[in-house]
mmCIF file of C-alpha atoms and ligand atoms in Angstrom:
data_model
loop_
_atom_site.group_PDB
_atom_site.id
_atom_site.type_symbol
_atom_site.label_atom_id
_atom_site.label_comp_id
_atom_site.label_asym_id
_atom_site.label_seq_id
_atom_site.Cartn_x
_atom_site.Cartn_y
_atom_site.Cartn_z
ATOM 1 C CA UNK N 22 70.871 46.643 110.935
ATOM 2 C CA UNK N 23 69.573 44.199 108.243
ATOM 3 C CA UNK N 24 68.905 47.392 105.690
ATOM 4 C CA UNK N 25 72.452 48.052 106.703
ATOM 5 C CA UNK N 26 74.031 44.820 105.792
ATOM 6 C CA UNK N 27 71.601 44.536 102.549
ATOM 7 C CA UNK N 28 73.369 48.376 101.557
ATOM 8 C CA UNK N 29 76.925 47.356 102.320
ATOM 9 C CA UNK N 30 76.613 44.211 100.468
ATOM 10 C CA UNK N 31 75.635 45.504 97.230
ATOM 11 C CA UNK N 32 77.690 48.776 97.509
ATOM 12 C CA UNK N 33 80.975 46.634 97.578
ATOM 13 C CA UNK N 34 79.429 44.410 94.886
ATOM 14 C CA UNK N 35 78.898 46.859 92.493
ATOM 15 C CA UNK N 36 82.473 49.100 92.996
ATOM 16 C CA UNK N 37 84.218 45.811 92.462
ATOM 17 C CA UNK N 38 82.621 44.973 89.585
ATOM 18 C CA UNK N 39 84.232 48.717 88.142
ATOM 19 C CA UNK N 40 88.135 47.960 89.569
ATOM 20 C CA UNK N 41 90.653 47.266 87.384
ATOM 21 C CA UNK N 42 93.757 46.937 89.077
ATOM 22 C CA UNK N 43 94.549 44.648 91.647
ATOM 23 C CA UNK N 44 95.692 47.787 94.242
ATOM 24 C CA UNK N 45 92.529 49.626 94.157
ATOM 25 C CA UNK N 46 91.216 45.909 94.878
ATOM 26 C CA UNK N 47 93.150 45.152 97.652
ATOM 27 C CA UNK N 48 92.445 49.335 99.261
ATOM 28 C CA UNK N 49 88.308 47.930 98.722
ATOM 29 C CA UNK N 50 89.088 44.979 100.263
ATOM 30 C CA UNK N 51 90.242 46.499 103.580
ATOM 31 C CA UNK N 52 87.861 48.985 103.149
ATOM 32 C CA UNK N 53 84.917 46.636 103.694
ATOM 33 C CA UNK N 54 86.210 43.539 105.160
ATOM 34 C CA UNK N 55 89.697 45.109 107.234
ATOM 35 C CA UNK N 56 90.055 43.403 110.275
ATOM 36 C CA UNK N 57 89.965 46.342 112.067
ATOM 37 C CA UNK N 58 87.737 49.527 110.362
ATOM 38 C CA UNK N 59 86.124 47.559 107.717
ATOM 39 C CA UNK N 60 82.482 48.154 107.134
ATOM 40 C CA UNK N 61 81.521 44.784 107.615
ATOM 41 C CA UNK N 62 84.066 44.189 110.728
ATOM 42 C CA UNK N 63 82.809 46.877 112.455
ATOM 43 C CA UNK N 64 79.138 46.216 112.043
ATOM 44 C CA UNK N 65 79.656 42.600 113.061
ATOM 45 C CA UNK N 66 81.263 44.143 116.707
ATOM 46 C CA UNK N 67 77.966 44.926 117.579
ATOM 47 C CA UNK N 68 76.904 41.701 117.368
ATOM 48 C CA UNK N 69 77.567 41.153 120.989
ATOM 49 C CA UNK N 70 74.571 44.175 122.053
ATOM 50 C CA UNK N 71 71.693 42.445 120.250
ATOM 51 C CA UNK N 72 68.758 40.338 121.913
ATOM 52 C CA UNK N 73 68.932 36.447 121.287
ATOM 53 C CA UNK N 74 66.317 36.778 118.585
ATOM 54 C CA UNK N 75 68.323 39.489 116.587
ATOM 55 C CA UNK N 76 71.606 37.541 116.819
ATOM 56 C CA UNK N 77 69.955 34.417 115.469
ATOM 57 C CA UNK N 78 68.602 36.434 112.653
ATOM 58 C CA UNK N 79 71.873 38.781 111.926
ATOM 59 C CA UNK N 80 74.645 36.414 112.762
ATOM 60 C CA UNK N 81 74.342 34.029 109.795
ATOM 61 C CA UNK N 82 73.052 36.952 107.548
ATOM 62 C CA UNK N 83 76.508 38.369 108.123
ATOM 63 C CA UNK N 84 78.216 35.632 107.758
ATOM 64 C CA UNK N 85 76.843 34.932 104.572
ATOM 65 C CA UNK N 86 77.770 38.410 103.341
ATOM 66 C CA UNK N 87 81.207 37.758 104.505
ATOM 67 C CA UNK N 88 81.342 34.461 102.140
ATOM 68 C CA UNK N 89 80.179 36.138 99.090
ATOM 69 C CA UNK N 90 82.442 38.839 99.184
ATOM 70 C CA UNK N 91 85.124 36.929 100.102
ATOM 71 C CA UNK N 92 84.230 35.005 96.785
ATOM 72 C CA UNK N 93 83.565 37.913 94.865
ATOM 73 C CA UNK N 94 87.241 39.834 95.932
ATOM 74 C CA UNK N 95 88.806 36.499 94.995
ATOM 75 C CA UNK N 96 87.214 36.145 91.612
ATOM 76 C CA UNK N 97 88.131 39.819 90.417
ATOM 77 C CA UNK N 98 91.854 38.930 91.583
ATOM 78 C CA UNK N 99 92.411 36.275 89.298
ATOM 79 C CA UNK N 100 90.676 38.111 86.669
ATOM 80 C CA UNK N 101 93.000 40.998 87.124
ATOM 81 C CA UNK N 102 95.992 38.270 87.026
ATOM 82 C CA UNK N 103 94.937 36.807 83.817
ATOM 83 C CA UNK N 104 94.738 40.344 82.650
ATOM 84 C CA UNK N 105 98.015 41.116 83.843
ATOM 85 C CA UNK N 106 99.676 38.090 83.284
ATOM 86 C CA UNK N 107 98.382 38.516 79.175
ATOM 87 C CA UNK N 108 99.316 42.293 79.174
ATOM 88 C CA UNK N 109 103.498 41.088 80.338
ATOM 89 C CA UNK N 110 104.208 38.108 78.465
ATOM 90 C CA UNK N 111 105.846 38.170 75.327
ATOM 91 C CA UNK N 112 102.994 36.709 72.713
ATOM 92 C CA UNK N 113 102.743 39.246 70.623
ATOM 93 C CA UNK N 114 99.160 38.921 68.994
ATOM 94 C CA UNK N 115 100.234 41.249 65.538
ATOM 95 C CA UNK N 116 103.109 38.958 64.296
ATOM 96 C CA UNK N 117 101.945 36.688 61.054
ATOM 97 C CA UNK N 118 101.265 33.428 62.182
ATOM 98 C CA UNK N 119 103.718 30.418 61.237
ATOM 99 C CA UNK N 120 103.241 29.058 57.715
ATOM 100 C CA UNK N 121 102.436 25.525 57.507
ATOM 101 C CA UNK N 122 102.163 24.065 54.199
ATOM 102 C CA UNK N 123 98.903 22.082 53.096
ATOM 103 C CA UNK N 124 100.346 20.935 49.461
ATOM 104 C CA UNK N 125 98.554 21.151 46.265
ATOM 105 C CA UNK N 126 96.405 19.192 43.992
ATOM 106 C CA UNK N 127 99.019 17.405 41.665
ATOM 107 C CA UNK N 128 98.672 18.715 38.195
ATOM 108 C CA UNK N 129 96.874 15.440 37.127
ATOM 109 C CA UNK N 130 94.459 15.708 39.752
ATOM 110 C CA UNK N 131 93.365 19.374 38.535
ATOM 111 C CA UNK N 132 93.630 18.478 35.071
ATOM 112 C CA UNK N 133 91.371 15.543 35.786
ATOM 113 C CA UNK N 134 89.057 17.432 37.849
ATOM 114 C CA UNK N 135 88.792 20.329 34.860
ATOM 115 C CA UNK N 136 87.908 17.203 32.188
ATOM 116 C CA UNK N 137 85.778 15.701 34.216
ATOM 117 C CA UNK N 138 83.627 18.630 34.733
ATOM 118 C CA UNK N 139 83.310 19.474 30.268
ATOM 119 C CA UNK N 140 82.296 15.756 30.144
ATOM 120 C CA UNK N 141 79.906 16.261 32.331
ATOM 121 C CA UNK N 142 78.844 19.375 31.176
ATOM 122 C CA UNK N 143 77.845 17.410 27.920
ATOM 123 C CA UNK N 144 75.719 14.530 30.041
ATOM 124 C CA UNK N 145 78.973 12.405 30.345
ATOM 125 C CA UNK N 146 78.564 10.322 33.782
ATOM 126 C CA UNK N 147 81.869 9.080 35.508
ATOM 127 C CA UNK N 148 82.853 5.929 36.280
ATOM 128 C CA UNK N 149 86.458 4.578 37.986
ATOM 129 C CA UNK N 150 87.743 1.894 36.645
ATOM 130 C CA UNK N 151 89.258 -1.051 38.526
ATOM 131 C CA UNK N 152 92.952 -0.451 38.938
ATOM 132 C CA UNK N 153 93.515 -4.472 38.231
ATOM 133 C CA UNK N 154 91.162 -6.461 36.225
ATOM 134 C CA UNK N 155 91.122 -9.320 34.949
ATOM 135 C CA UNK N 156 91.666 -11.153 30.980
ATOM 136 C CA UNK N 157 87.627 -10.694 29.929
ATOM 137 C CA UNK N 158 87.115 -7.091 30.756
ATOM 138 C CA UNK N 159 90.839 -5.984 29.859
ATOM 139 C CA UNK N 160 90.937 -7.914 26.110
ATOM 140 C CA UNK N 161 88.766 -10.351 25.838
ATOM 141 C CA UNK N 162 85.366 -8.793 25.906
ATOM 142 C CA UNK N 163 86.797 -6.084 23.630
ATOM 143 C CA UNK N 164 86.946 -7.929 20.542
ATOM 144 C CA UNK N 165 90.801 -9.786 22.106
ATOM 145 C CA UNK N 166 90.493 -12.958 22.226
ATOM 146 C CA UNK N 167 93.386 -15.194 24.010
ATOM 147 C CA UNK N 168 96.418 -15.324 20.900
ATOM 148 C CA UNK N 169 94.444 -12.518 19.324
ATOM 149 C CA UNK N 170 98.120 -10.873 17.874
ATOM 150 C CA UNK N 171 96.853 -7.161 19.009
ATOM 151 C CA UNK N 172 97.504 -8.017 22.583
ATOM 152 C CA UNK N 173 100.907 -7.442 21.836
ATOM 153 C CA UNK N 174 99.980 -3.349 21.091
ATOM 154 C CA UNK N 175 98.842 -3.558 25.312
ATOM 155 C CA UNK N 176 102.073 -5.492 26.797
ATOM 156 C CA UNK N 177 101.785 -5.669 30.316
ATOM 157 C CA UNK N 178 102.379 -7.039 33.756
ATOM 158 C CA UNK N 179 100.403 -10.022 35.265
ATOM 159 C CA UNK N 180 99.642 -11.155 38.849
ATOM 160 C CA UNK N 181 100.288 -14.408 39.754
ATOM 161 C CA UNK N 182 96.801 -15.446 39.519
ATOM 162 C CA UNK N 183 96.293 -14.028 36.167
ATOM 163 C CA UNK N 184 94.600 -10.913 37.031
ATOM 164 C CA UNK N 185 96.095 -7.566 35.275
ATOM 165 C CA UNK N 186 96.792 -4.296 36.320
ATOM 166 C CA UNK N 187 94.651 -2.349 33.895
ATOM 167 C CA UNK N 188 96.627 -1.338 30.579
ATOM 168 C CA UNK N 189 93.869 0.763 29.555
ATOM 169 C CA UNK N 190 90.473 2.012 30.339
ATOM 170 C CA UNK N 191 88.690 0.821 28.109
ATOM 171 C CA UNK N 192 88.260 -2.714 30.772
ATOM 172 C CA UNK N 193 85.286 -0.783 31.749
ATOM 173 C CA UNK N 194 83.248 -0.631 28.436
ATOM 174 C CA UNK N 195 81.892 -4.012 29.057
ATOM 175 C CA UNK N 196 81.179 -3.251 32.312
ATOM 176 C CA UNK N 197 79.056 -0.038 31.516
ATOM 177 C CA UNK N 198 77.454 -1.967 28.262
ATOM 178 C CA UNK N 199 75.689 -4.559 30.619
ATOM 179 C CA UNK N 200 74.950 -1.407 33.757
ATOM 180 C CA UNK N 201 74.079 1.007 31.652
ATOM 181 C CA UNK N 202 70.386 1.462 29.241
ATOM 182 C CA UNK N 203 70.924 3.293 26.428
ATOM 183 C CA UNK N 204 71.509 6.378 24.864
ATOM 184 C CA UNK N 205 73.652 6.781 27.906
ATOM 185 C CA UNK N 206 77.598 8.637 28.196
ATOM 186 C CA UNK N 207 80.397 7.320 30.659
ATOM 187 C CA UNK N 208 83.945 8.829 31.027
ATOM 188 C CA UNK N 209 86.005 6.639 32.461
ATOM 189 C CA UNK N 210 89.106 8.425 34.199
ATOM 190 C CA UNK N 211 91.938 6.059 35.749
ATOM 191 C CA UNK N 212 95.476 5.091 36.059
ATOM 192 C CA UNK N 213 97.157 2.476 33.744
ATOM 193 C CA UNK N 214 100.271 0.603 33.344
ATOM 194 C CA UNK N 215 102.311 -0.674 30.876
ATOM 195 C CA UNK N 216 105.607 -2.491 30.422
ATOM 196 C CA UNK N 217 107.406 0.748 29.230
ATOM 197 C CA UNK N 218 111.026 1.131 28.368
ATOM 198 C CA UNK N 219 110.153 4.997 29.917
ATOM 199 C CA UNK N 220 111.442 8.067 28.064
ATOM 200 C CA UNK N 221 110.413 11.392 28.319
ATOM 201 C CA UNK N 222 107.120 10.305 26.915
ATOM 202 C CA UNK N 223 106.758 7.154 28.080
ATOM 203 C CA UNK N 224 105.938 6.142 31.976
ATOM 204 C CA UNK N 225 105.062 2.119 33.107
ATOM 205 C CA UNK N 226 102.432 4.390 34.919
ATOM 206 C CA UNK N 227 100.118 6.688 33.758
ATOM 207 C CA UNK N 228 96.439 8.537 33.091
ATOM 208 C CA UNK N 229 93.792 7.962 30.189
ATOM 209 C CA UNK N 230 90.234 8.967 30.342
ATOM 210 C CA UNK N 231 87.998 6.730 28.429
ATOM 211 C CA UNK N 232 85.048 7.968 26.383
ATOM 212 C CA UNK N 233 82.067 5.742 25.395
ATOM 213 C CA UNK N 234 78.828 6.622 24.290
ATOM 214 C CA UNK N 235 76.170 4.153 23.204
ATOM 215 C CA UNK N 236 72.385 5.088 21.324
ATOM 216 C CA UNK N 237 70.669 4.577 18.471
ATOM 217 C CA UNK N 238 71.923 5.758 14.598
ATOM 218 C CA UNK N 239 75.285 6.762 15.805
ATOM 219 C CA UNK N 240 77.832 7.773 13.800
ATOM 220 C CA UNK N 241 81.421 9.597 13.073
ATOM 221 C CA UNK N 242 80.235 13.034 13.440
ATOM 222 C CA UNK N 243 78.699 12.145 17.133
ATOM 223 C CA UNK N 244 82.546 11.312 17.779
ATOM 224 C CA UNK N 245 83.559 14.523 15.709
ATOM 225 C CA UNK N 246 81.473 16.891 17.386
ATOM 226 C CA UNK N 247 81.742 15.428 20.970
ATOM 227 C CA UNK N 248 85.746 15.711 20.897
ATOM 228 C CA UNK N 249 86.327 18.383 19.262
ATOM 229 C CA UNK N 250 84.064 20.342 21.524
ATOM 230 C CA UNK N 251 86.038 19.049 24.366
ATOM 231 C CA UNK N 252 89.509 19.881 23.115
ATOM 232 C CA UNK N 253 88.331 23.348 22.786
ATOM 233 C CA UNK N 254 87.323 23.588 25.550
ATOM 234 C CA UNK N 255 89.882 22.486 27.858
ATOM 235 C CA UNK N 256 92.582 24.400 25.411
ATOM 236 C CA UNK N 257 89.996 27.525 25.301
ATOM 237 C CA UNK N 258 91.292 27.586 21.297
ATOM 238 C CA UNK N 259 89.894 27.270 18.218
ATOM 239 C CA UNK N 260 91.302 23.930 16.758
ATOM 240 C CA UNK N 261 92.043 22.607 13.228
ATOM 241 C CA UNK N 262 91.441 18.850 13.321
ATOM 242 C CA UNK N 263 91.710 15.940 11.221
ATOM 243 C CA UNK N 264 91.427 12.379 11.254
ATOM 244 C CA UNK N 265 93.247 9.233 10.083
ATOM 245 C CA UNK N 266 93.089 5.684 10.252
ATOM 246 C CA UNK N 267 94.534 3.549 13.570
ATOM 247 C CA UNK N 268 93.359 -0.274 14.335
ATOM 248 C CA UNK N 269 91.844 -1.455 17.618
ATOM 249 C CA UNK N 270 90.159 -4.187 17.798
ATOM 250 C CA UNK N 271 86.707 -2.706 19.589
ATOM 251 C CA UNK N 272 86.159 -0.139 17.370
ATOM 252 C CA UNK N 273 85.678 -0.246 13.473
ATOM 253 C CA UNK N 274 86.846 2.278 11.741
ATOM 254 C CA UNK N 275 89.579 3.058 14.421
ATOM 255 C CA UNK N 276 90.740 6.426 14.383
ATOM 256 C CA UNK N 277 93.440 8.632 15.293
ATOM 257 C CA UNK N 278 92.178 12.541 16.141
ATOM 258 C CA UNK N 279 94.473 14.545 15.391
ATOM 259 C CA UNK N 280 94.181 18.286 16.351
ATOM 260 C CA UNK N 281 96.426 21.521 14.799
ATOM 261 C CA UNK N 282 99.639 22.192 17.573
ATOM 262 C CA UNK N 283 98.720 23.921 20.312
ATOM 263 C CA UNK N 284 102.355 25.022 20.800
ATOM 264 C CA UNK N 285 102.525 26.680 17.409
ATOM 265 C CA UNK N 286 99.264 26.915 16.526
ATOM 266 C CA UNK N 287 99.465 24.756 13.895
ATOM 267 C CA UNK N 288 102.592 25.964 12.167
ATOM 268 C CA UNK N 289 105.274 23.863 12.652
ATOM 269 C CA UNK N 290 107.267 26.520 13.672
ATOM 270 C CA UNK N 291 107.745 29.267 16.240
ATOM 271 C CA UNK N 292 109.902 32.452 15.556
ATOM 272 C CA UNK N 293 111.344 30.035 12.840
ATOM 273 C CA UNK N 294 112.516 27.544 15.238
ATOM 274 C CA UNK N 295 110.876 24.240 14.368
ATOM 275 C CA UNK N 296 108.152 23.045 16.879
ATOM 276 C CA UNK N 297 109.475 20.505 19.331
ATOM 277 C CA UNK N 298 105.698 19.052 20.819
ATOM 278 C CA UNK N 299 104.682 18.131 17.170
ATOM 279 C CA UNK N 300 107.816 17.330 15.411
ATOM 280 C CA UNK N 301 107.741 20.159 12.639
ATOM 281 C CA UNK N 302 103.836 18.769 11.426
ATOM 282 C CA UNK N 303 101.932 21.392 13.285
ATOM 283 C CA UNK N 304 99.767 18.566 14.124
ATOM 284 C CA UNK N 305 98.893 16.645 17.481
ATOM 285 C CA UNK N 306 97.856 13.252 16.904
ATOM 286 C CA UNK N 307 96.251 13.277 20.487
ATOM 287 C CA UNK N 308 93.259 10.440 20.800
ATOM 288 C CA UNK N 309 92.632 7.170 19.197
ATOM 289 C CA UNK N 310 88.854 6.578 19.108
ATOM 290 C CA UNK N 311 86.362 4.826 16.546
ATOM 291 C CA UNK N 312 82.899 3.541 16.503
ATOM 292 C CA UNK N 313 82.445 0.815 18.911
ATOM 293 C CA UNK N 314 82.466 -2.682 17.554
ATOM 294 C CA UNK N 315 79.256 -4.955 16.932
ATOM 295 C CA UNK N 316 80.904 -7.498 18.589
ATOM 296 C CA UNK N 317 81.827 -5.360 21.874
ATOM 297 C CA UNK N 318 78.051 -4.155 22.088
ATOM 298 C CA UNK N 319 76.743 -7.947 21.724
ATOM 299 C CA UNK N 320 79.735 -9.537 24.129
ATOM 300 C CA UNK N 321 77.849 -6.912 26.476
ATOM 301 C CA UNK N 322 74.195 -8.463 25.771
ATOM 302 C CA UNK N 323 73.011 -5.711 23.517
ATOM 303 C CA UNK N 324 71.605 -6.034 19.985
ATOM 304 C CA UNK N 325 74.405 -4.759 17.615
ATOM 305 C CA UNK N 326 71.681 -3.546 15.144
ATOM 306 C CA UNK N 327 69.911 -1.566 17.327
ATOM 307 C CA UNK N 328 72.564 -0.007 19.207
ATOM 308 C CA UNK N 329 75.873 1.639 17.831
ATOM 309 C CA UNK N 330 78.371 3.973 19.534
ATOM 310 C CA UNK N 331 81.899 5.366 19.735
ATOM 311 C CA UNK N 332 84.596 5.711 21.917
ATOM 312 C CA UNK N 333 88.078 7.149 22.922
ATOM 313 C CA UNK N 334 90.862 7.053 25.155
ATOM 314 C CA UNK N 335 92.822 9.939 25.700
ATOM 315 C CA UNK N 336 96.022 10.341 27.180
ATOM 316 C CA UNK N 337 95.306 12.712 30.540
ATOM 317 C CA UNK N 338 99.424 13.298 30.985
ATOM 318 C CA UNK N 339 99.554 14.581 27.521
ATOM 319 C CA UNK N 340 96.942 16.899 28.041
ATOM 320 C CA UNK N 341 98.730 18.426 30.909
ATOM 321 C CA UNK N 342 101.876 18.064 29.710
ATOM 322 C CA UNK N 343 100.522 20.272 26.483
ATOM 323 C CA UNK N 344 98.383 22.707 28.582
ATOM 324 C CA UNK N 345 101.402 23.422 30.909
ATOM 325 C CA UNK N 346 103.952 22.890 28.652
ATOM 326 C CA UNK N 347 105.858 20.266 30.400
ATOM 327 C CA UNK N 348 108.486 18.795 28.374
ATOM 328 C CA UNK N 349 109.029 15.009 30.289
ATOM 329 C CA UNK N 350 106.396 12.569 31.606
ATOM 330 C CA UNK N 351 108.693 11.274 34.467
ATOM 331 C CA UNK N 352 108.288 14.706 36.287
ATOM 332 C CA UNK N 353 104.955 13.716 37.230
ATOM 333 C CA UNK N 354 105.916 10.493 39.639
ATOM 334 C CA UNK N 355 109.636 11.929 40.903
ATOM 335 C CA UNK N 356 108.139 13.137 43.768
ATOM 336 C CA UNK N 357 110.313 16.933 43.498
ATOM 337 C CA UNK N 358 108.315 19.446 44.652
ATOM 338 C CA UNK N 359 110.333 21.664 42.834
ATOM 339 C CA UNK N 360 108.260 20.603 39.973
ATOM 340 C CA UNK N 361 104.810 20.230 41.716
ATOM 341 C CA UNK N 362 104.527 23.719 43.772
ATOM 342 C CA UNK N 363 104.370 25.622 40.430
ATOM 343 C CA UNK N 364 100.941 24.194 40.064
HETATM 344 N N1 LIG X 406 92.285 1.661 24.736
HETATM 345 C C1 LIG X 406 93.058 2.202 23.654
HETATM 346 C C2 LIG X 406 94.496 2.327 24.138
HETATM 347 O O1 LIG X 406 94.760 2.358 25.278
HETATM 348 C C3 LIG X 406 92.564 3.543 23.227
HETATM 349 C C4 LIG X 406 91.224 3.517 22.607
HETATM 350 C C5 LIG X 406 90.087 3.599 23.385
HETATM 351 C C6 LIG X 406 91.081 3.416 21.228
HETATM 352 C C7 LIG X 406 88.833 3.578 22.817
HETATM 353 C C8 LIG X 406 89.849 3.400 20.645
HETATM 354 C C9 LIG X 406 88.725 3.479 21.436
HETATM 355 O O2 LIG X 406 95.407 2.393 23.340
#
């Protein structure tokens, strides 16, 4: 009776296991466990005919039998159900999923991103600048002292306890002077403001990445070279360049880089209509840079006679403005995404 219970047991296991629908589930169930004819009913009638010792040994031995099928009926139901339940509902698993929108990079950001990777490319390290600084690292240690008349060129707002929201990048030149052992490279990417009556290219709020590079014997054509490798670069053109004098007080000579049109090529004009971007010249004037001053490199505790360098500060919103061809600076902060899903 024991080999019997043992054989019914794992016959019903192993034809539920192959069911799959929930009436040919129910027909096993009655089949094995009907209160009337089912296997296990009817083998559990004889119970009654057996010696003590047998029932002690075959009553809970069938009972146990009973429990796990019971279990194992009820399992495959609710398996079927799920199925079921899947197979008529109404998600239908080959529609495209909802679009949600993740944004983009603003066009500053990749432009930023893109310069940041030439510079370093050439050895350039990065640093950020602070977004307010205060009167030493912002003028003063840059060759402005307090009444120096320049200051005027960097007009600008003030906190109430005389600290400065950075008008250029160049507050960090000090800074990477006294950090940094020469030969060494730091770009210096970073937001700026200005008091700015804005136009369309003008903003109280905007981009420059610094350039400063300090060694031994350096000279113009370090500058030269090191810009004009970058401009091509980023512009993936070959570019006519020039330079002319500016003034800034940390760098002597100062220079203005000037670099043929992109938009024209250099011409002035396009299918005879005169070039907007560079007013008719066919030329950008596009970053104001020089060799760095003796007295920036000694305000930063290094021997002017040793040590020489140059440096830059390029407008990062121009350089988008010319790669995309975007025609006003205020686009950038308005905020219509219009404007900033093209990019
Ligand atoms: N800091 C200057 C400006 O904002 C640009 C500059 C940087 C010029 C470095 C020369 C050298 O106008």
């Amino acid at each position: 009776m024991k080999n019997e219970i043992d054989n019914i047991y794992n016959q019903a296991i192993s034809v539920i296991e192959k069911i799959t629908n929930g009436e040919a589930l129910e027909a096993l169930r009655v089949e094995y466990m009907g209160r009337k004819q089912g296997k296990l009913t009817l083998l559990m009638k004889n119970i009654p005919d057996l010696s003590i010792a047998e029932k002690r040994e075959i009553g809970p031995l069938i009972n146990k039998v009973k429990n796990a099928l019971t279990i194992a009926f009820d399992k495959k139901e609710k398996t079927l159900g799920q199925i079921t339940n899947s197979e008529n509902s109404f998600f239908d698993i080959t529609l495209p999923g909802e679009k949600f929108n993740i944004g983009t990079l603003h066009p500053i950001t990749q432009v930023r991103l893109q310069v940041e990777k030439i510079f370093q490319k050439m050895g350039f390290e990065i640093l950020n600048p602070n977004e307010i600084d205060d009167d030493y690292h912002v003028f003063t240690s840059l060759n402005l002292p307090p009444q120096h008349p320049a200051r005027d060129m960097w007009d600008t707002f003030w906190t109430e306890n005389d600290l400065i929201p950075i008008t250029h990048t160049s507050s960090m030149q000090n800074r990477a002077m006294k950090e940094k052992t020469p030969p060494f490279g730091v770009i210096v990417p970073g937001r700026c403001f200005r008091h700015e009556a804005t136009d369309a290219h003008h903003e109280h709020t905007f981009y420059q990445v610094e350039g400063l590079y300090i060694g031994e014997n350096i000279n113009l054509s370090h500058l030269i070279g090191t810009i004009l490798t970058f401009l091509q670069e980023y512009f993936q053109k070959e570019l006519r360049y020039k330079i002319q004098p500016s003034y800034f007080p940390f760098v002597e000579p100062g220079l203005e880089f000037l670099v043929s049109c992109v938009m024209c090529d250099g011409k002035g004009e396009k299918d005879k209509i005169p070039c907007s971007t560079c007013g008719h010249s066919g030329w950008l004037e596009l970053i104001p840079c020089g060799l760095t001053h003796p007295k920036v490199i000694e305000m930063a505790g290094l021997d002017p006679k040793k040590y020489s360098g140059f440096a830059w500060g390029m407008g990062l919103d121009r350089l988008v403005m010319l790669k995309y061809g975007i025609e006003d600076i205020r686009h950038f902060h308005a905020g219509d995404l219009r404007f900033l899903k093209q990019f």
